[in-house]
């Protein structure tokens, strides 16, 4: 389908001044992609100036949380091109999230139109230093103004973008969350929906008061195997081998997790996708068998974990950052930023469009 480019886009882009400090996800690019869906029929997309949305106060998204999103990056490559990393994985995950919330999935071609158009028009806004990127945030919301609890008949899909510095989560201190759950059995844990993040915030505010950075969520069904963090997947390194919780319906299937498994195996590491009992894990950290642990996700790629806190007891990892996580982080970033071969065919070039 053809994409309408609002004539005001050129002025928005020309008038945009890149601030000196970018932070992560706080500076917004001056354009956005938009498409609407009415009674199951999608419009073609349009690129328009970035602006507040006009939503009816009775819109379903505001009351019943019909909202899902994606997080992905456009990278500047060595030859000053722009690359997307496995965008079809984000399209597929967003379709899964939408279906879980009884929303019409954004067709893959429309999703790709959205991320490729925003990346192409914002090519000059993709920062150039290693680790920096244009963070892309596609999202879908139910907009029908109607307070009955039922699926919306109208939806809006947007892609907004944020030129961002490297995301440094630092060495993370994780709190083993034994009280709350971020996801429910049979719930929405494996979908990227707003409600999951809302459900994680209270735990994070409690643990921050105790000097920790993030919750380590346990499986809501058995309460004793490790699931993930609020916005990243979990890996432990034991005697040079990688262990990560196997997908179970309450873990979000991270694109970084999946890519690291393939990359690690190609580099000769053994990777175990399995149930990881939290008490076994803590004992292995205490004995030094588990020397290294890290969290992974699009924003930070890999963040080393320094401490697992369980009640009053702290279990310290001995290698922070450890050699395996350092190695894998660099290997993945080298592919994303075009310094290394891409044997997996993960990168997709986007031709910049000048206005
Ligand atoms: C709950 C959760 N788990 C894991 C991840 C990591 O996913 P990805 O590697 O696709 O960014 C994210 C981030 O999207 C997340 O929100």
mmCIF file of C-alpha atoms and ligand atoms in Angstrom:
data_model
loop_
_atom_site.group_PDB
_atom_site.id
_atom_site.type_symbol
_atom_site.label_atom_id
_atom_site.label_comp_id
_atom_site.label_asym_id
_atom_site.label_seq_id
_atom_site.Cartn_x
_atom_site.Cartn_y
_atom_site.Cartn_z
ATOM 1 C CA UNK A 1 0.000 0.000 0.000
ATOM 2 C CA UNK A 2 1.246 3.524 -0.689
ATOM 3 C CA UNK A 3 2.306 5.649 2.257
ATOM 4 C CA UNK A 4 1.081 9.235 2.487
ATOM 5 C CA UNK A 5 3.790 11.693 3.505
ATOM 6 C CA UNK A 6 2.298 14.816 5.082
ATOM 7 C CA UNK A 7 3.926 17.892 3.451
ATOM 8 C CA UNK A 8 4.548 19.306 6.969
ATOM 9 C CA UNK A 9 6.996 16.440 7.661
ATOM 10 C CA UNK A 10 9.804 18.173 5.747
ATOM 11 C CA UNK A 11 9.608 21.291 7.925
ATOM 12 C CA UNK A 12 9.361 19.237 11.116
ATOM 13 C CA UNK A 13 12.533 17.350 10.213
ATOM 14 C CA UNK A 14 14.428 20.439 9.025
ATOM 15 C CA UNK A 15 13.493 22.379 12.145
ATOM 16 C CA UNK A 16 14.571 19.635 14.551
ATOM 17 C CA UNK A 17 17.647 20.359 16.642
ATOM 18 C CA UNK A 18 19.364 17.384 18.181
ATOM 19 C CA UNK A 19 20.039 18.127 21.874
ATOM 20 C CA UNK A 20 23.590 17.575 23.124
ATOM 21 C CA UNK A 21 22.530 15.024 25.756
ATOM 22 C CA UNK A 22 20.117 12.408 24.463
ATOM 23 C CA UNK A 23 19.522 10.026 27.346
ATOM 24 C CA UNK A 24 17.497 6.936 26.444
ATOM 25 C CA UNK A 25 13.933 7.257 25.147
ATOM 26 C CA UNK A 26 13.457 10.850 26.278
ATOM 27 C CA UNK A 27 14.101 12.888 23.104
ATOM 28 C CA UNK A 28 11.397 12.281 20.495
ATOM 29 C CA UNK A 29 11.944 12.440 16.739
ATOM 30 C CA UNK A 30 9.692 15.109 15.141
ATOM 31 C CA UNK A 31 7.681 12.696 12.952
ATOM 32 C CA UNK A 32 5.557 9.595 13.507
ATOM 33 C CA UNK A 33 3.860 6.910 11.424
ATOM 34 C CA UNK A 34 0.141 6.299 11.830
ATOM 35 C CA UNK A 35 -2.483 3.878 10.505
ATOM 36 C CA UNK A 36 -6.024 3.179 11.676
ATOM 37 C CA UNK A 37 -8.158 0.076 11.735
ATOM 38 C CA UNK A 38 -11.948 0.238 11.684
ATOM 39 C CA UNK A 39 -14.019 -2.953 12.015
ATOM 40 C CA UNK A 40 -11.047 -5.076 10.964
ATOM 41 C CA UNK A 41 -10.049 -2.964 7.908
ATOM 42 C CA UNK A 42 -6.654 -1.287 7.964
ATOM 43 C CA UNK A 43 -5.985 2.066 6.293
ATOM 44 C CA UNK A 44 -2.689 2.614 4.537
ATOM 45 C CA UNK A 45 -0.060 4.381 6.624
ATOM 46 C CA UNK A 46 0.922 8.025 6.805
ATOM 47 C CA UNK A 47 3.957 9.871 8.067
ATOM 48 C CA UNK A 48 2.940 12.985 9.990
ATOM 49 C CA UNK A 49 4.575 15.506 12.352
ATOM 50 C CA UNK A 50 4.944 14.199 15.927
ATOM 51 C CA UNK A 51 2.020 15.529 17.972
ATOM 52 C CA UNK A 52 -0.197 14.641 20.961
ATOM 53 C CA UNK A 53 -2.982 12.170 20.208
ATOM 54 C CA UNK A 54 -6.636 13.167 20.324
ATOM 55 C CA UNK A 55 -8.317 10.391 22.324
ATOM 56 C CA UNK A 56 -11.874 10.295 23.571
ATOM 57 C CA UNK A 57 -11.842 10.028 27.403
ATOM 58 C CA UNK A 58 -13.972 6.874 27.031
ATOM 59 C CA UNK A 59 -11.450 5.211 24.672
ATOM 60 C CA UNK A 60 -11.117 1.512 25.587
ATOM 61 C CA UNK A 61 -7.343 1.715 25.935
ATOM 62 C CA UNK A 62 -7.687 4.117 28.867
ATOM 63 C CA UNK A 63 -9.982 1.806 30.825
ATOM 64 C CA UNK A 64 -9.411 -1.769 29.705
ATOM 65 C CA UNK A 65 -5.731 -1.559 28.676
ATOM 66 C CA UNK A 66 -6.061 -2.699 25.078
ATOM 67 C CA UNK A 67 -2.502 -1.653 24.362
ATOM 68 C CA UNK A 68 0.570 -3.458 23.101
ATOM 69 C CA UNK A 69 3.937 -2.256 21.861
ATOM 70 C CA UNK A 70 7.382 -3.140 20.584
ATOM 71 C CA UNK A 71 10.913 -1.895 21.245
ATOM 72 C CA UNK A 72 13.558 -2.054 18.511
ATOM 73 C CA UNK A 73 16.483 -0.048 17.186
ATOM 74 C CA UNK A 74 17.836 1.422 13.956
ATOM 75 C CA UNK A 75 21.648 1.367 14.005
ATOM 76 C CA UNK A 76 24.134 3.560 12.195
ATOM 77 C CA UNK A 77 26.585 1.345 10.315
ATOM 78 C CA UNK A 78 30.270 1.998 9.551
ATOM 79 C CA UNK A 79 29.503 3.081 5.979
ATOM 80 C CA UNK A 80 26.935 5.561 7.435
ATOM 81 C CA UNK A 81 23.950 3.523 6.320
ATOM 82 C CA UNK A 82 21.053 2.612 8.608
ATOM 83 C CA UNK A 83 20.181 -0.941 9.597
ATOM 84 C CA UNK A 84 17.263 -2.559 11.375
ATOM 85 C CA UNK A 85 17.860 -5.683 13.459
ATOM 86 C CA UNK A 86 15.449 -8.595 12.839
ATOM 87 C CA UNK A 87 12.377 -6.332 12.485
ATOM 88 C CA UNK A 88 10.216 -9.257 11.329
ATOM 89 C CA UNK A 89 10.616 -10.749 14.832
ATOM 90 C CA UNK A 90 9.124 -7.621 16.363
ATOM 91 C CA UNK A 91 6.304 -7.664 13.796
ATOM 92 C CA UNK A 92 5.491 -11.273 14.704
ATOM 93 C CA UNK A 93 5.678 -10.611 18.450
ATOM 94 C CA UNK A 94 3.402 -7.591 18.133
ATOM 95 C CA UNK A 95 0.884 -9.679 16.190
ATOM 96 C CA UNK A 96 0.980 -12.257 19.001
ATOM 97 C CA UNK A 97 0.522 -9.535 21.656
ATOM 98 C CA UNK A 98 -2.401 -8.023 19.729
ATOM 99 C CA UNK A 99 -4.166 -11.370 19.340
ATOM 100 C CA UNK A 100 -3.779 -12.044 23.080
ATOM 101 C CA UNK A 101 -5.668 -8.789 23.792
ATOM 102 C CA UNK A 102 -8.325 -9.480 21.158
ATOM 103 C CA UNK A 103 -6.948 -6.689 18.948
ATOM 104 C CA UNK A 104 -6.498 -6.967 15.160
ATOM 105 C CA UNK A 105 -2.827 -7.757 14.480
ATOM 106 C CA UNK A 106 -0.993 -5.101 12.497
ATOM 107 C CA UNK A 107 -0.270 -6.802 9.140
ATOM 108 C CA UNK A 108 3.451 -7.494 8.785
ATOM 109 C CA UNK A 109 3.705 -5.315 5.628
ATOM 110 C CA UNK A 110 2.122 -2.341 7.446
ATOM 111 C CA UNK A 111 4.381 -2.841 10.483
ATOM 112 C CA UNK A 112 7.417 -2.888 8.161
ATOM 113 C CA UNK A 113 6.143 0.215 6.312
ATOM 114 C CA UNK A 114 5.961 1.958 9.670
ATOM 115 C CA UNK A 115 9.415 1.130 11.007
ATOM 116 C CA UNK A 116 11.157 1.470 7.638
ATOM 117 C CA UNK A 117 9.503 4.837 6.826
ATOM 118 C CA UNK A 118 10.356 6.323 10.216
ATOM 119 C CA UNK A 119 13.947 4.994 10.036
ATOM 120 C CA UNK A 120 14.376 6.269 6.458
ATOM 121 C CA UNK A 121 13.077 9.804 7.123
ATOM 122 C CA UNK A 122 14.919 9.996 10.466
ATOM 123 C CA UNK A 123 18.188 8.587 9.089
ATOM 124 C CA UNK A 124 19.986 11.825 10.001
ATOM 125 C CA UNK A 125 18.801 11.411 13.580
ATOM 126 C CA UNK A 126 20.451 8.015 14.069
ATOM 127 C CA UNK A 127 23.390 8.879 16.329
ATOM 128 C CA UNK A 128 26.805 7.681 15.215
ATOM 129 C CA UNK A 129 28.710 6.553 18.331
ATOM 130 C CA UNK A 130 28.917 2.857 19.100
ATOM 131 C CA UNK A 131 26.025 1.788 21.313
ATOM 132 C CA UNK A 132 23.842 4.729 20.276
ATOM 133 C CA UNK A 133 20.778 4.204 18.099
ATOM 134 C CA UNK A 134 17.385 5.436 16.997
ATOM 135 C CA UNK A 135 15.058 3.587 19.359
ATOM 136 C CA UNK A 136 11.778 2.722 17.597
ATOM 137 C CA UNK A 137 8.536 2.262 19.504
ATOM 138 C CA UNK A 138 5.634 0.800 17.482
ATOM 139 C CA UNK A 139 2.380 0.618 19.485
ATOM 140 C CA UNK A 140 -1.266 -0.284 18.992
ATOM 141 C CA UNK A 141 -4.227 0.999 21.022
ATOM 142 C CA UNK A 142 -7.989 0.434 21.122
ATOM 143 C CA UNK A 143 -9.687 3.803 20.550
ATOM 144 C CA UNK A 144 -13.436 3.130 20.491
ATOM 145 C CA UNK A 145 -15.283 5.445 22.900
ATOM 146 C CA UNK A 146 -17.486 2.994 24.794
ATOM 147 C CA UNK A 147 -17.371 1.982 28.457
ATOM 148 C CA UNK A 148 -18.706 -1.549 28.016
ATOM 149 C CA UNK A 149 -16.103 -4.220 28.642
ATOM 150 C CA UNK A 150 -15.606 -5.552 25.131
ATOM 151 C CA UNK A 151 -12.979 -5.390 22.410
ATOM 152 C CA UNK A 152 -12.701 -2.051 20.660
ATOM 153 C CA UNK A 153 -13.983 -1.756 17.091
ATOM 154 C CA UNK A 154 -11.381 0.895 16.218
ATOM 155 C CA UNK A 155 -7.611 0.909 16.666
ATOM 156 C CA UNK A 156 -4.654 3.164 15.960
ATOM 157 C CA UNK A 157 -1.132 1.984 15.183
ATOM 158 C CA UNK A 158 1.813 4.349 15.602
ATOM 159 C CA UNK A 159 5.570 4.216 15.281
ATOM 160 C CA UNK A 160 7.436 6.900 17.194
ATOM 161 C CA UNK A 161 11.213 7.154 17.489
ATOM 162 C CA UNK A 162 13.788 8.429 19.936
ATOM 163 C CA UNK A 163 17.438 9.166 19.128
ATOM 164 C CA UNK A 164 19.162 7.587 22.120
ATOM 165 C CA UNK A 165 22.485 7.180 23.841
ATOM 166 C CA UNK A 166 23.728 3.741 24.775
ATOM 167 C CA UNK A 167 21.533 2.380 27.544
ATOM 168 C CA UNK A 168 23.711 1.601 30.549
ATOM 169 C CA UNK A 169 21.840 -0.260 33.210
ATOM 170 C CA UNK A 170 25.201 -0.618 35.023
ATOM 171 C CA UNK A 171 25.913 -3.675 37.155
ATOM 172 C CA UNK A 172 22.470 -4.687 38.259
ATOM 173 C CA UNK A 173 21.508 -5.745 41.755
ATOM 174 C CA UNK A 174 18.454 -8.001 41.432
ATOM 175 C CA UNK A 175 15.874 -8.663 44.103
ATOM 176 C CA UNK A 176 14.324 -12.150 44.050
ATOM 177 C CA UNK A 177 10.610 -11.248 44.051
ATOM 178 C CA UNK A 178 8.899 -13.943 46.142
ATOM 179 C CA UNK A 179 5.665 -12.003 46.861
ATOM 180 C CA UNK A 180 4.236 -10.473 43.674
ATOM 181 C CA UNK A 181 4.009 -11.816 40.113
ATOM 182 C CA UNK A 182 4.378 -9.766 36.919
ATOM 183 C CA UNK A 183 2.349 -12.299 34.953
ATOM 184 C CA UNK A 184 -0.339 -14.866 35.744
ATOM 185 C CA UNK A 185 -0.739 -18.513 34.816
ATOM 186 C CA UNK A 186 -2.624 -18.369 31.516
ATOM 187 C CA UNK A 187 -2.133 -14.598 31.514
ATOM 188 C CA UNK A 188 -0.256 -12.178 29.285
ATOM 189 C CA UNK A 189 3.367 -12.743 30.370
ATOM 190 C CA UNK A 190 4.505 -13.816 26.904
ATOM 191 C CA UNK A 191 2.880 -10.766 25.267
ATOM 192 C CA UNK A 192 4.306 -7.256 25.254
ATOM 193 C CA UNK A 193 1.296 -5.503 26.723
ATOM 194 C CA UNK A 194 1.193 -2.371 28.856
ATOM 195 C CA UNK A 195 -0.493 -4.091 31.802
ATOM 196 C CA UNK A 196 2.507 -6.350 32.457
ATOM 197 C CA UNK A 197 4.692 -3.321 33.034
ATOM 198 C CA UNK A 198 2.142 -1.609 35.275
ATOM 199 C CA UNK A 199 2.038 -4.794 37.364
ATOM 200 C CA UNK A 200 5.819 -4.695 37.843
ATOM 201 C CA UNK A 201 6.142 -1.123 39.107
ATOM 202 C CA UNK A 202 5.237 -1.616 42.766
ATOM 203 C CA UNK A 203 7.855 -4.343 43.190
ATOM 204 C CA UNK A 204 10.477 -2.091 41.613
ATOM 205 C CA UNK A 205 9.632 0.822 43.901
ATOM 206 C CA UNK A 206 9.864 -1.472 46.977
ATOM 207 C CA UNK A 207 13.191 -2.958 45.976
ATOM 208 C CA UNK A 208 14.714 0.441 45.089
ATOM 209 C CA UNK A 209 14.092 1.463 48.698
ATOM 210 C CA UNK A 210 16.196 -1.569 49.684
ATOM 211 C CA UNK A 211 19.085 -0.630 47.366
ATOM 212 C CA UNK A 212 18.289 -2.957 44.464
ATOM 213 C CA UNK A 213 17.761 -2.118 40.783
ATOM 214 C CA UNK A 214 15.360 -4.696 39.328
ATOM 215 C CA UNK A 215 13.086 -7.584 40.305
ATOM 216 C CA UNK A 216 13.936 -11.143 39.339
ATOM 217 C CA UNK A 217 10.472 -12.582 38.699
ATOM 218 C CA UNK A 218 9.646 -16.184 39.522
ATOM 219 C CA UNK A 219 7.236 -18.326 37.576
ATOM 220 C CA UNK A 220 3.670 -17.489 38.703
ATOM 221 C CA UNK A 221 2.631 -21.157 38.546
ATOM 222 C CA UNK A 222 5.281 -22.824 40.686
ATOM 223 C CA UNK A 223 6.799 -19.771 42.454
ATOM 224 C CA UNK A 224 10.262 -21.365 42.489
ATOM 225 C CA UNK A 225 11.723 -21.286 38.974
ATOM 226 C CA UNK A 226 13.212 -18.143 37.456
ATOM 227 C CA UNK A 227 11.231 -16.369 34.716
ATOM 228 C CA UNK A 228 12.840 -13.017 33.826
ATOM 229 C CA UNK A 229 13.226 -9.347 34.748
ATOM 230 C CA UNK A 230 10.551 -6.703 34.145
ATOM 231 C CA UNK A 231 12.057 -5.721 30.783
ATOM 232 C CA UNK A 232 14.880 -8.183 30.083
ATOM 233 C CA UNK A 233 15.535 -11.927 29.886
ATOM 234 C CA UNK A 234 17.884 -13.772 32.272
ATOM 235 C CA UNK A 235 21.040 -15.824 31.647
ATOM 236 C CA UNK A 236 23.451 -17.506 34.092
ATOM 237 C CA UNK A 237 26.926 -18.797 33.233
ATOM 238 C CA UNK A 238 28.011 -22.001 34.976
ATOM 239 C CA UNK A 239 31.409 -23.506 34.222
ATOM 240 C CA UNK A 240 31.503 -21.735 30.863
ATOM 241 C CA UNK A 241 28.036 -22.928 29.771
ATOM 242 C CA UNK A 242 24.973 -20.712 29.387
ATOM 243 C CA UNK A 243 21.683 -21.411 31.137
ATOM 244 C CA UNK A 244 18.472 -19.491 30.469
ATOM 245 C CA UNK A 245 14.878 -20.184 31.554
ATOM 246 C CA UNK A 246 13.022 -22.077 28.862
ATOM 247 C CA UNK A 247 9.969 -20.350 27.396
ATOM 248 C CA UNK A 248 6.881 -21.282 29.370
ATOM 249 C CA UNK A 249 4.019 -18.910 28.513
ATOM 250 C CA UNK A 250 4.833 -16.334 31.168
ATOM 251 C CA UNK A 251 8.249 -15.280 29.794
ATOM 252 C CA UNK A 252 8.456 -12.722 26.980
ATOM 253 C CA UNK A 253 10.403 -14.232 24.093
ATOM 254 C CA UNK A 254 13.154 -11.656 23.696
ATOM 255 C CA UNK A 255 14.684 -11.053 20.284
ATOM 256 C CA UNK A 256 18.021 -10.506 22.053
ATOM 257 C CA UNK A 257 17.638 -13.764 24.008
ATOM 258 C CA UNK A 258 16.951 -15.691 20.825
ATOM 259 C CA UNK A 259 19.835 -14.011 18.985
ATOM 260 C CA UNK A 260 22.289 -14.621 21.845
ATOM 261 C CA UNK A 261 21.387 -18.321 21.914
ATOM 262 C CA UNK A 262 22.161 -18.635 18.179
ATOM 263 C CA UNK A 263 25.280 -16.507 18.449
ATOM 264 C CA UNK A 264 26.606 -18.328 21.520
ATOM 265 C CA UNK A 265 26.056 -21.741 19.907
ATOM 266 C CA UNK A 266 27.793 -20.565 16.731
ATOM 267 C CA UNK A 267 30.729 -19.431 18.900
ATOM 268 C CA UNK A 268 30.997 -22.898 20.456
ATOM 269 C CA UNK A 269 29.201 -22.335 23.775
ATOM 270 C CA UNK A 270 26.720 -24.879 25.089
ATOM 271 C CA UNK A 271 23.347 -23.262 25.855
ATOM 272 C CA UNK A 272 20.768 -24.881 28.119
ATOM 273 C CA UNK A 273 17.164 -23.672 27.924
ATOM 274 C CA UNK A 274 15.691 -25.177 31.055
ATOM 275 C CA UNK A 275 13.771 -24.589 34.278
ATOM 276 C CA UNK A 276 16.136 -22.912 36.737
ATOM 277 C CA UNK A 277 15.121 -23.404 40.359
ATOM 278 C CA UNK A 278 15.838 -20.216 42.302
ATOM 279 C CA UNK A 279 17.175 -22.003 45.398
ATOM 280 C CA UNK A 280 19.509 -24.161 43.269
ATOM 281 C CA UNK A 281 20.685 -21.032 41.451
ATOM 282 C CA UNK A 282 21.415 -19.165 44.684
ATOM 283 C CA UNK A 283 23.363 -22.172 46.020
ATOM 284 C CA UNK A 284 25.400 -22.302 42.789
ATOM 285 C CA UNK A 285 26.177 -18.580 43.070
ATOM 286 C CA UNK A 286 27.246 -19.104 46.688
ATOM 287 C CA UNK A 287 29.532 -22.022 45.753
ATOM 288 C CA UNK A 288 31.028 -20.071 42.810
ATOM 289 C CA UNK A 289 29.815 -22.595 40.198
ATOM 290 C CA UNK A 290 27.629 -19.828 38.789
ATOM 291 C CA UNK A 291 30.222 -17.125 38.349
ATOM 292 C CA UNK A 292 28.426 -14.830 35.985
ATOM 293 C CA UNK A 293 24.841 -13.789 35.281
ATOM 294 C CA UNK A 294 23.385 -11.205 32.972
ATOM 295 C CA UNK A 295 20.146 -9.744 31.690
ATOM 296 C CA UNK A 296 19.537 -9.091 28.000
ATOM 297 C CA UNK A 297 17.206 -6.968 25.911
ATOM 298 C CA UNK A 298 17.148 -4.549 22.997
ATOM 299 C CA UNK A 299 17.900 -1.439 25.056
ATOM 300 C CA UNK A 300 21.087 -2.502 26.866
ATOM 301 C CA UNK A 301 21.884 -5.690 24.872
ATOM 302 C CA UNK A 302 23.598 -7.273 27.909
ATOM 303 C CA UNK A 303 23.761 -5.937 31.473
ATOM 304 C CA UNK A 304 25.860 -7.820 34.003
ATOM 305 C CA UNK A 305 24.247 -8.816 37.297
ATOM 306 C CA UNK A 306 26.353 -8.243 40.407
ATOM 307 C CA UNK A 307 24.083 -9.393 43.241
ATOM 308 C CA UNK A 308 20.987 -11.517 43.777
ATOM 309 C CA UNK A 309 19.213 -10.466 46.957
ATOM 310 C CA UNK A 310 16.848 -12.878 48.672
ATOM 311 C CA UNK A 311 15.269 -11.458 51.820
ATOM 312 C CA UNK A 312 18.159 -10.388 54.038
ATOM 313 C CA UNK A 313 20.768 -12.498 52.200
ATOM 314 C CA UNK A 314 22.897 -11.264 49.326
ATOM 315 C CA UNK A 315 24.480 -13.634 46.815
ATOM 316 C CA UNK A 316 27.356 -11.996 44.955
ATOM 317 C CA UNK A 317 28.464 -13.006 41.478
ATOM 318 C CA UNK A 318 32.242 -13.260 41.252
ATOM 319 C CA UNK A 319 32.702 -12.065 37.646
ATOM 320 C CA UNK A 320 31.051 -8.710 36.961
ATOM 321 C CA UNK A 321 31.068 -8.299 34.015
ATOM 322 C CA UNK A 322 32.181 -11.810 33.202
ATOM 323 C CA UNK A 323 34.123 -12.876 30.127
ATOM 324 C CA UNK A 324 31.206 -14.700 28.489
ATOM 325 C CA UNK A 325 28.828 -11.756 28.690
ATOM 326 C CA UNK A 326 31.538 -9.318 27.537
ATOM 327 C CA UNK A 327 32.343 -11.559 24.584
ATOM 328 C CA UNK A 328 28.714 -12.049 23.512
ATOM 329 C CA UNK A 329 27.814 -8.374 23.959
ATOM 330 C CA UNK A 330 30.649 -7.263 21.704
ATOM 331 C CA UNK A 331 29.945 -9.984 19.128
ATOM 332 C CA UNK A 332 26.279 -8.989 18.849
ATOM 333 C CA UNK A 333 27.023 -5.245 18.735
ATOM 334 C CA UNK A 334 29.645 -5.849 16.027
ATOM 335 C CA UNK A 335 26.991 -7.491 13.836
ATOM 336 C CA UNK A 336 24.406 -4.781 14.596
ATOM 337 C CA UNK A 337 26.834 -1.945 13.834
ATOM 338 C CA UNK A 338 28.197 -3.606 10.701
ATOM 339 C CA UNK A 339 31.765 -4.308 11.956
ATOM 340 C CA UNK A 340 31.346 -8.065 11.662
ATOM 341 C CA UNK A 341 29.881 -10.455 9.127
ATOM 342 C CA UNK A 342 26.171 -11.182 9.565
ATOM 343 C CA UNK A 343 26.080 -14.931 8.944
ATOM 344 C CA UNK A 344 22.492 -15.144 10.254
ATOM 345 C CA UNK A 345 21.023 -12.538 7.849
ATOM 346 C CA UNK A 346 19.715 -10.496 10.782
ATOM 347 C CA UNK A 347 20.373 -6.987 9.505
ATOM 348 C CA UNK A 348 18.098 -5.145 7.057
ATOM 349 C CA UNK A 349 19.398 -2.019 5.353
ATOM 350 C CA UNK A 350 17.133 1.033 5.109
ATOM 351 C CA UNK A 351 17.828 3.600 2.382
ATOM 352 C CA UNK A 352 17.848 7.102 3.937
ATOM 353 C CA UNK A 353 15.366 9.656 2.521
ATOM 354 C CA UNK A 354 16.471 13.300 2.467
ATOM 355 C CA UNK A 355 13.793 15.991 2.804
HETATM 356 C C1 LIG B 1 9.423 -8.430 29.858
HETATM 357 C C2 LIG B 1 10.524 -8.369 28.872
HETATM 358 N N1 LIG B 1 11.334 -9.440 28.754
HETATM 359 C C3 LIG B 1 12.342 -9.458 27.857
HETATM 360 C C4 LIG B 1 12.590 -8.385 27.024
HETATM 361 C C5 LIG B 1 13.698 -8.430 26.027
HETATM 362 O O1 LIG B 1 13.172 -8.491 24.738
HETATM 363 P P1 LIG B 1 13.997 -7.987 23.480
HETATM 364 O O2 LIG B 1 15.300 -8.689 23.515
HETATM 365 O O3 LIG B 1 13.169 -8.335 22.316
HETATM 366 O O4 LIG B 1 14.167 -6.506 23.663
HETATM 367 C C6 LIG B 1 11.777 -7.243 27.122
HETATM 368 C C7 LIG B 1 11.990 -6.086 26.252
HETATM 369 O O5 LIG B 1 11.330 -5.970 25.251
HETATM 370 C C8 LIG B 1 10.716 -7.234 28.051
HETATM 371 O O6 LIG B 1 9.923 -6.161 28.179
#
